[in-house]
Short mmCIF file of N, CA and C in Angstrom, two decimals:
data_model
loop_
_atom_site.label_atom_id
_atom_site.label_comp_id
_atom_site.label_asym_id
_atom_site.label_seq_id
_atom_site.Cartn_x
_atom_site.Cartn_y
_atom_site.Cartn_z
N MET A 5 -20.36 8.27 -1.63
CA MET A 5 -19.14 8.51 -1.49
C MET A 5 -17.69 7.50 -2.72
N SER A 6 -17.33 7.91 -3.23
CA SER A 6 -16.02 7.40 -4.33
C SER A 6 -15.55 6.85 -3.42
N TRP A 7 -14.53 6.06 -4.43
CA TRP A 7 -12.89 5.88 -3.80
C TRP A 7 -11.91 7.23 -3.44
N GLN A 8 -12.72 7.73 -4.42
CA GLN A 8 -11.42 9.25 -5.30
C GLN A 8 -11.98 9.41 -3.45
N ASP A 9 -12.65 10.26 -3.81
CA ASP A 9 -13.25 10.48 -2.33
C ASP A 9 -13.08 10.16 -0.73
N TYR A 10 -12.65 8.63 -0.36
CA TYR A 10 -12.85 8.15 1.08
C TYR A 10 -11.27 8.39 0.94
N VAL A 11 -9.97 8.04 -0.27
CA VAL A 11 -8.74 8.63 -0.68
C VAL A 11 -8.39 9.83 0.18
N SER A 12 -9.05 11.17 -0.38
CA SER A 12 -8.72 12.11 -0.34
C SER A 12 -9.57 13.24 1.54
N ASN A 13 -10.22 12.54 1.26
CA ASN A 13 -11.04 12.57 2.69
C ASN A 13 -10.76 12.51 4.34
N ASN A 14 -11.03 11.18 3.98
CA ASN A 14 -10.87 10.66 5.71
C ASN A 14 -9.07 10.01 4.85
N LEU A 15 -8.42 9.03 4.52
CA LEU A 15 -6.93 9.22 4.34
C LEU A 15 -5.87 10.53 4.42
N LEU A 16 -5.97 11.55 3.12
CA LEU A 16 -5.34 12.33 3.17
C LEU A 16 -5.71 13.53 3.73
N GLY A 17 -7.40 13.43 3.86
CA GLY A 17 -7.30 14.83 4.66
C GLY A 17 -7.64 14.23 6.73
N THR A 18 -6.97 14.16 6.98
CA THR A 18 -6.64 13.55 8.28
C THR A 18 -5.71 13.75 8.21
N GLY A 19 -4.15 14.83 7.40
CA GLY A 19 -3.24 15.47 7.66
C GLY A 19 -1.96 14.10 8.82
N THR A 20 -1.99 12.82 8.97
CA THR A 20 -1.28 11.84 8.87
C THR A 20 -0.37 11.59 8.29
N CYS A 21 -1.15 11.23 7.16
CA CYS A 21 -0.14 10.62 5.59
C CYS A 21 -0.51 11.54 5.34
N SER A 22 1.23 10.69 3.80
CA SER A 22 1.42 11.89 2.83
C SER A 22 1.03 11.66 1.37
N GLY A 23 0.82 10.01 1.39
CA GLY A 23 0.68 9.63 0.15
C GLY A 23 -1.25 7.79 0.43
N ALA A 24 -2.10 7.92 -0.40
CA ALA A 24 -2.83 6.55 0.16
C ALA A 24 -3.27 6.48 -1.26
N LEU A 25 -3.53 4.89 -1.82
CA LEU A 25 -4.35 3.91 -2.45
C LEU A 25 -4.92 3.00 -2.05
N ILE A 26 -5.77 2.90 -2.62
CA ILE A 26 -7.03 2.28 -2.83
C ILE A 26 -6.71 0.81 -4.06
N ALA A 27 -6.34 0.51 -3.76
CA ALA A 27 -6.63 -0.78 -5.15
C ALA A 27 -6.97 -2.36 -5.13
N GLY A 28 -7.57 -2.82 -6.25
CA GLY A 28 -7.12 -4.33 -6.30
C GLY A 28 -6.53 -5.28 -6.09
N HIS A 29 -7.17 -6.16 -5.80
CA HIS A 29 -5.57 -7.90 -5.35
C HIS A 29 -5.69 -8.12 -6.14
N ASP A 30 -5.63 -7.78 -7.95
CA ASP A 30 -4.63 -7.98 -8.60
C ASP A 30 -3.53 -6.62 -9.21
N GLY A 31 -3.90 -5.70 -8.13
CA GLY A 31 -3.14 -4.12 -8.09
C GLY A 31 -3.37 -3.13 -9.23
N SER A 32 -4.88 -3.38 -9.53
CA SER A 32 -5.43 -2.50 -10.06
C SER A 32 -5.14 -0.72 -9.56
N ILE A 33 -5.50 0.23 -9.79
CA ILE A 33 -5.51 1.43 -9.01
C ILE A 33 -7.23 2.00 -9.14
N TRP A 34 -7.45 1.73 -7.87
CA TRP A 34 -9.44 2.90 -7.69
C TRP A 34 -8.92 3.71 -7.86
N ALA A 35 -8.49 4.40 -6.99
CA ALA A 35 -8.68 5.73 -6.54
C ALA A 35 -6.99 6.05 -5.59
N GLU A 36 -6.15 7.20 -5.91
CA GLU A 36 -4.50 7.68 -4.74
C GLU A 36 -5.03 8.61 -4.57
N GLY A 37 -3.67 9.38 -3.75
CA GLY A 37 -3.55 10.93 -3.55
C GLY A 37 -2.18 10.81 -2.83
N GLY A 38 -1.76 12.25 -3.26
CA GLY A 38 -0.84 12.57 -2.32
C GLY A 38 0.60 12.46 -3.14
N ASP A 39 1.46 12.81 -2.05
CA ASP A 39 2.60 11.58 -2.79
C ASP A 39 3.08 10.51 -3.35
N ILE A 40 1.89 9.43 -3.45
CA ILE A 40 1.81 8.52 -4.64
C ILE A 40 1.09 8.08 -5.96
N LYS A 41 0.11 9.52 -5.75
CA LYS A 41 -0.30 10.05 -7.00
C LYS A 41 0.49 9.62 -8.75
N GLY A 42 0.42 8.68 -9.18
CA GLY A 42 0.53 8.53 -11.29
C GLY A 42 2.28 7.95 -10.28
N ARG A 43 2.80 6.96 -9.02
CA ARG A 43 3.92 6.53 -9.03
C ARG A 43 4.17 4.93 -8.86
N ALA A 44 2.75 4.81 -8.16
CA ALA A 44 2.79 3.12 -7.84
C ALA A 44 2.06 2.52 -9.15
N SER A 45 2.85 1.10 -9.51
CA SER A 45 2.37 0.29 -10.41
C SER A 45 1.25 -0.72 -9.93
N GLN A 46 0.89 -0.87 -11.48
CA GLN A 46 0.13 -2.39 -11.28
C GLN A 46 1.09 -3.19 -10.41
N PRO A 47 1.94 -3.98 -11.52
CA PRO A 47 2.86 -5.04 -11.10
C PRO A 47 2.56 -5.04 -9.25
N GLU A 48 3.32 -4.43 -9.07
CA GLU A 48 4.55 -3.73 -7.50
C GLU A 48 2.90 -4.14 -6.46
N LEU A 49 2.28 -3.69 -7.10
CA LEU A 49 0.83 -3.74 -5.84
C LEU A 49 0.06 -4.92 -5.68
N ALA A 50 -0.19 -5.92 -7.47
CA ALA A 50 -0.21 -6.63 -7.40
C ALA A 50 0.97 -7.63 -5.87
N LEU A 51 2.02 -7.76 -6.36
CA LEU A 51 3.62 -8.47 -6.03
C LEU A 51 2.59 -8.18 -4.37
N ILE A 52 2.64 -7.00 -3.87
CA ILE A 52 2.35 -7.11 -2.47
C ILE A 52 0.82 -7.82 -1.76
N SER A 53 0.05 -7.70 -2.79
CA SER A 53 -1.26 -7.65 -2.10
C SER A 53 -1.07 -10.01 -2.20
N LYS A 54 0.12 -10.28 -2.50
CA LYS A 54 0.18 -11.93 -2.76
C LYS A 54 1.23 -12.28 -1.56
N GLY A 55 1.62 -10.79 -1.84
CA GLY A 55 3.18 -11.23 -0.15
C GLY A 55 2.04 -11.43 1.31
N PHE A 56 1.19 -10.94 0.95
CA PHE A 56 -0.19 -11.46 2.01
C PHE A 56 -0.05 -12.88 2.46
N GLU A 57 -0.16 -13.41 2.13
CA GLU A 57 0.13 -14.56 2.18
C GLU A 57 1.65 -15.21 1.89
N ASP A 58 2.45 -14.87 1.21
CA ASP A 58 3.85 -15.51 1.23
C ASP A 58 4.68 -14.10 1.37
N ALA A 59 5.15 -13.40 2.85
CA ALA A 59 6.37 -12.39 2.93
C ALA A 59 7.24 -13.20 2.36
N SER A 60 7.35 -14.16 1.73
CA SER A 60 9.05 -14.51 2.40
C SER A 60 10.31 -13.77 1.09
N GLY A 61 9.82 -13.42 0.50
CA GLY A 61 10.41 -12.78 -1.05
C GLY A 61 10.42 -11.78 0.12
N PHE A 62 9.78 -10.72 0.45
CA PHE A 62 9.15 -9.60 0.92
C PHE A 62 10.73 -9.18 2.59
N GLN A 63 11.08 -10.65 2.39
CA GLN A 63 11.77 -10.96 3.61
C GLN A 63 13.37 -10.23 3.15
N ALA A 64 13.26 -10.99 2.37
CA ALA A 64 14.70 -11.00 2.12
C ALA A 64 15.39 -9.63 1.03
N HIS A 65 14.28 -9.33 0.18
CA HIS A 65 14.09 -8.15 -0.69
C HIS A 65 13.17 -6.88 -0.63
N GLY A 66 12.44 -6.43 0.34
CA GLY A 66 11.99 -5.68 0.46
C GLY A 66 10.69 -5.70 -0.06
N ALA A 67 10.33 -4.49 0.01
CA ALA A 67 9.22 -4.64 -1.10
C ALA A 67 8.42 -2.60 -2.03
N TYR A 68 8.39 -2.64 -3.55
CA TYR A 68 8.83 -1.27 -4.53
C TYR A 68 7.28 -1.33 -3.88
N ILE A 69 7.27 0.01 -3.96
CA ILE A 69 5.86 1.00 -4.45
C ILE A 69 6.36 2.67 -5.32
N GLY A 70 6.11 2.83 -6.15
CA GLY A 70 7.09 4.02 -6.79
C GLY A 70 8.06 3.77 -7.07
N GLY A 71 8.48 2.50 -7.22
CA GLY A 71 9.93 2.67 -7.52
C GLY A 71 10.85 2.78 -6.30
N ASP A 72 10.19 3.05 -4.99
CA ASP A 72 10.96 3.16 -3.45
C ASP A 72 11.33 1.58 -3.50
N ARG A 73 12.46 1.08 -2.31
CA ARG A 73 12.68 0.22 -1.78
C ARG A 73 12.33 0.64 -0.26
N TYR A 74 11.02 0.04 -0.30
CA TYR A 74 10.99 0.02 1.48
C TYR A 74 11.22 -1.74 1.89
N ILE A 75 11.50 -1.42 3.51
CA ILE A 75 11.87 -2.78 4.06
C ILE A 75 10.85 -3.51 4.90
N PHE A 76 10.49 -4.49 4.82
CA PHE A 76 8.62 -5.84 5.13
C PHE A 76 9.81 -5.85 7.15
N LEU A 77 8.44 -4.89 7.76
CA LEU A 77 8.37 -5.09 9.55
C LEU A 77 7.70 -6.87 9.69
N THR A 78 6.99 -6.57 8.99
CA THR A 78 5.73 -8.28 9.79
C THR A 78 4.89 -8.10 8.81
N SER A 79 3.70 -8.80 9.06
CA SER A 79 2.45 -9.21 7.75
C SER A 79 1.29 -10.38 9.50
N ASP A 80 0.58 -9.66 8.82
CA ASP A 80 -0.34 -10.98 9.88
C ASP A 80 -1.36 -11.22 9.01
N GLY A 81 -1.66 -10.98 7.30
CA GLY A 81 -2.08 -11.92 6.52
C GLY A 81 -2.85 -10.31 6.28
N THR A 82 -3.53 -9.93 7.18
CA THR A 82 -4.29 -8.98 7.15
C THR A 82 -3.94 -6.80 6.79
N VAL A 83 -3.09 -6.87 7.60
CA VAL A 83 -2.11 -5.66 8.16
C VAL A 83 -0.66 -6.39 8.24
N MET A 84 -0.15 -5.99 6.86
CA MET A 84 1.16 -5.51 6.75
C MET A 84 1.85 -3.54 7.12
N ARG A 85 3.15 -4.09 7.06
CA ARG A 85 3.85 -2.21 7.90
C ARG A 85 5.15 -2.60 7.35
N LEU A 86 5.64 -1.75 6.74
CA LEU A 86 6.67 -0.52 5.87
C LEU A 86 7.87 -0.02 5.77
N LYS A 87 8.66 -0.31 6.24
CA LYS A 87 9.33 1.33 6.92
C LYS A 87 10.45 1.60 5.18
N LYS A 88 10.26 2.35 5.52
CA LYS A 88 11.44 3.26 4.45
C LYS A 88 11.44 4.73 4.96
N GLY A 89 13.04 4.70 6.15
CA GLY A 89 13.73 6.56 6.74
C GLY A 89 12.97 6.14 7.69
N THR A 90 12.64 7.52 7.47
CA THR A 90 11.58 7.67 9.28
C THR A 90 10.20 7.38 9.00
N GLY A 91 9.98 6.60 7.23
CA GLY A 91 8.59 6.38 7.96
C GLY A 91 8.56 4.98 7.80
N GLY A 92 7.08 4.64 6.96
CA GLY A 92 6.95 3.33 6.27
C GLY A 92 5.36 3.81 5.37
N VAL A 93 5.49 2.41 5.11
CA VAL A 93 3.82 2.27 4.88
C VAL A 93 2.75 1.15 5.75
N ILE A 94 1.59 1.55 6.09
CA ILE A 94 0.68 0.49 6.12
C ILE A 94 0.06 0.17 5.06
N ALA A 95 -0.34 -0.74 4.64
CA ALA A 95 -1.01 -1.87 3.57
C ALA A 95 -1.97 -2.85 3.81
N VAL A 96 -2.90 -2.59 3.99
CA VAL A 96 -4.10 -3.47 4.80
C VAL A 96 -5.54 -4.36 3.31
N LYS A 97 -5.30 -5.46 3.91
CA LYS A 97 -6.15 -6.32 2.96
C LYS A 97 -6.98 -6.31 3.20
N THR A 98 -8.90 -6.73 2.28
CA THR A 98 -9.48 -6.62 2.65
C THR A 98 -10.45 -7.59 1.40
N GLY A 99 -10.97 -7.69 1.63
CA GLY A 99 -12.68 -8.53 0.80
C GLY A 99 -12.46 -8.87 -0.13
N GLN A 100 -12.55 -7.64 -0.59
CA GLN A 100 -12.48 -7.33 -2.43
C GLN A 100 -10.92 -6.13 -2.07
N ALA A 101 -9.64 -5.91 -2.06
CA ALA A 101 -9.04 -4.46 -2.70
C ALA A 101 -7.84 -4.23 -0.99
N MET A 102 -7.48 -3.68 -1.35
CA MET A 102 -5.83 -3.50 0.17
C MET A 102 -5.52 -2.05 0.19
N VAL A 103 -6.07 -1.83 0.77
CA VAL A 103 -5.65 0.53 0.85
C VAL A 103 -4.25 -0.29 1.65
N ASN A 104 -3.35 0.83 0.97
CA ASN A 104 -2.48 1.85 1.54
C ASN A 104 -2.40 3.68 2.21
N VAL A 105 -1.52 3.11 2.57
CA VAL A 105 -1.27 4.30 2.97
C VAL A 105 0.23 4.55 3.61
N LEU A 106 0.56 5.15 3.38
CA LEU A 106 2.20 5.76 3.56
C LEU A 106 3.29 7.51 4.31
N ASP A 107 4.05 6.50 4.06
CA ASP A 107 4.66 8.21 5.19
C ASP A 107 3.75 8.37 6.38
N ILE A 108 3.26 7.33 6.95
CA ILE A 108 2.56 8.51 8.73
C ILE A 108 3.29 8.36 8.96
#
């Protein structure tokens, strides 16, 4: 199964989110789909990846994905929670990648 298949079938296919992506720790996008497709940038995702280690900048200014500002809620170094309106983002950092699920 490719990363794109995983995003399309296992994340978006559940119907519980409107967008999802998988990116490297450097922010390079490996697979994406749904509302976020073509909107998230490498610099935005690289900052989120770094934010797992030090979220102080997000606490003061929020995080951006696809140009949209999300309010930082929590991070334990592996799972980060961001909020925008009635939805939000769950970002999970693994050994080699970062999985972002939007508007859950």
